[in-house]
């Protein structure tokens, strides 16, 4: 596709419900990132994949958050037993490879509201 | 600790006025710094990176290691520059970005 694609664009979940957010990176991009952006804040790093390997998950806020990229392409961010503080925009981004010389491209985000 | 600070949440200027969006960073080592922009209802996109020393849409940013700053400047603001601007630092382990809180630029006619 032309860019990073995320679905669903909008999700309303009841507290305690599990959600899954999908990311389709740009074809051929090795690196894939997930960020969380709360209202009025900048994006905060959650986790990073290089191909199918999850190299950094230091930003995941709790063990309720889980991400995978089993075939090195599409990635899914799963949030179990959602809480109100999970309400945020979840941004996926990809780049050809790591390093400052490669542009990181962002998706439009998945807006999660937990009620 | 690695940190990016953008002290202004909102910056409002008139069309044709100079603009400076401030960014300070804390990082041990040689930083890789970026400015990202998000126009209304659009995705976050790269505006410029310091290693390229480029000028995009009239914007420039100079890395000042002594002051640990990477301020974004434009001599004459245009209405279409109105957007959210985020300064970001690239972590040299894996390439993740550390963002500031963002500055909303509003350019009035």
CSV table of N, CA and C in Angstrom, one decimal, chain A residues 4 35 37 40-43 45 48 56 58 99-101 103-104 106 108, chain B residues 9 32 34 36 43-44 46 49 51 86 90 94-97 99-101:
chain,number,residue,atom,x,y,z
A,4,UNK,N,1.5,3.4,5.9
A,4,UNK,CA,1.2,2.5,7.0
A,4,UNK,C,-0.3,2.5,7.2
A,35,UNK,N,3.5,3.2,19.2
A,35,UNK,CA,3.5,4.3,20.1
A,35,UNK,C,2.1,4.5,20.7
A,37,UNK,N,-0.3,7.6,22.3
A,37,UNK,CA,-0.4,9.0,22.4
A,37,UNK,C,-1.6,9.4,23.2
A,40,UNK,N,-3.3,15.4,24.3
A,40,UNK,CA,-2.4,16.5,24.7
A,40,UNK,C,-1.0,16.2,25.0
A,41,UNK,N,-0.6,15.0,24.7
A,41,UNK,CA,0.8,14.5,24.9
A,41,UNK,C,1.5,14.1,23.6
A,42,UNK,N,2.8,14.0,23.6
A,42,UNK,CA,3.5,13.5,22.5
A,42,UNK,C,3.4,12.0,22.4
A,43,UNK,N,3.7,11.4,21.3
A,43,UNK,CA,3.7,9.9,21.3
A,43,UNK,C,4.7,9.3,22.2
A,45,UNK,N,6.8,5.7,23.2
A,45,UNK,CA,7.2,4.4,22.6
A,45,UNK,C,6.7,3.3,23.4
A,48,UNK,N,9.1,-2.3,19.7
A,48,UNK,CA,9.8,-2.2,18.4
A,48,UNK,C,10.1,-3.6,17.9
A,56,UNK,N,12.6,-4.7,21.4
A,56,UNK,CA,12.5,-3.8,22.6
A,56,UNK,C,11.0,-3.7,22.9
A,58,UNK,N,10.3,-2.3,26.1
A,58,UNK,CA,10.5,-1.6,27.4
A,58,UNK,C,9.4,-0.6,27.6
A,99,UNK,N,18.0,3.2,12.2
A,99,UNK,CA,19.0,4.3,12.0
A,99,UNK,C,18.4,5.6,11.5
A,100,UNK,N,19.1,6.7,11.8
A,100,UNK,CA,18.6,8.0,11.6
A,100,UNK,C,18.5,8.3,10.1
A,101,UNK,N,19.2,7.6,9.2
A,101,UNK,CA,19.1,7.9,7.8
A,101,UNK,C,17.8,7.4,7.2
A,103,UNK,N,13.7,7.2,7.1
A,103,UNK,CA,12.5,7.9,7.6
A,103,UNK,C,11.6,6.9,8.2
A,104,UNK,N,11.0,7.3,9.3
A,104,UNK,CA,10.0,6.6,10.0
A,104,UNK,C,8.6,7.1,9.6
A,106,UNK,N,4.5,7.1,9.8
A,106,UNK,CA,3.4,6.8,10.7
A,106,UNK,C,2.1,6.5,10.1
A,108,UNK,N,-2.2,6.4,10.6
A,108,UNK,CA,-3.2,7.5,11.1
A,108,UNK,C,-3.6,7.2,12.5
B,9,UNK,N,3.1,25.0,24.8
B,9,UNK,CA,2.1,24.1,24.3
B,9,UNK,C,1.4,24.8,23.1
B,32,UNK,N,20.6,12.3,17.5
B,32,UNK,CA,19.9,12.4,16.1
B,32,UNK,C,18.6,13.1,16.4
B,34,UNK,N,15.0,15.3,15.2
B,34,UNK,CA,14.0,15.4,14.1
B,34,UNK,C,12.9,16.4,14.5
B,36,UNK,N,8.8,16.6,13.6
B,36,UNK,CA,7.7,16.0,12.9
B,36,UNK,C,6.5,17.0,13.0
B,43,UNK,N,-1.8,12.4,9.3
B,43,UNK,CA,-0.9,11.6,10.1
B,43,UNK,C,0.3,12.4,10.4
B,44,UNK,N,1.0,11.9,11.4
B,44,UNK,CA,2.3,12.5,11.8
B,44,UNK,C,3.3,12.3,10.6
B,46,UNK,N,7.4,13.4,8.9
B,46,UNK,CA,8.7,14.0,9.1
B,46,UNK,C,8.7,15.3,8.4
B,49,UNK,N,15.2,16.6,9.5
B,49,UNK,CA,16.1,15.9,10.4
B,49,UNK,C,17.5,16.7,10.4
B,51,UNK,N,20.6,15.8,10.5
B,51,UNK,CA,21.7,15.3,9.8
B,51,UNK,C,21.7,15.7,8.3
B,86,UNK,N,6.2,18.4,16.6
B,86,UNK,CA,6.8,17.6,17.7
B,86,UNK,C,8.3,17.5,17.4
B,90,UNK,N,16.2,10.5,18.4
B,90,UNK,CA,16.3,9.0,18.1
B,90,UNK,C,17.3,8.4,19.0
B,94,UNK,N,18.4,0.8,18.5
B,94,UNK,CA,17.1,0.3,17.9
B,94,UNK,C,16.4,1.4,17.1
B,95,UNK,N,16.7,2.6,17.3
B,95,UNK,CA,16.1,3.6,16.5
B,95,UNK,C,14.7,4.1,16.9
B,96,UNK,N,14.3,3.9,18.1
B,96,UNK,CA,13.0,4.4,18.5
B,96,UNK,C,13.1,5.9,18.7
B,97,UNK,N,12.0,6.6,18.5
B,97,UNK,CA,12.0,8.0,18.7
B,97,UNK,C,11.4,8.4,20.1
B,99,UNK,N,9.7,11.6,21.9
B,99,UNK,CA,9.0,12.8,21.4
B,99,UNK,C,8.9,13.8,22.6
B,100,UNK,N,8.9,15.1,22.2
B,100,UNK,CA,8.4,16.1,23.2
B,100,UNK,C,6.9,16.1,23.2
B,101,UNK,N,6.4,17.0,24.0
B,101,UNK,CA,4.9,17.0,24.2
B,101,UNK,C,4.2,17.7,23.1
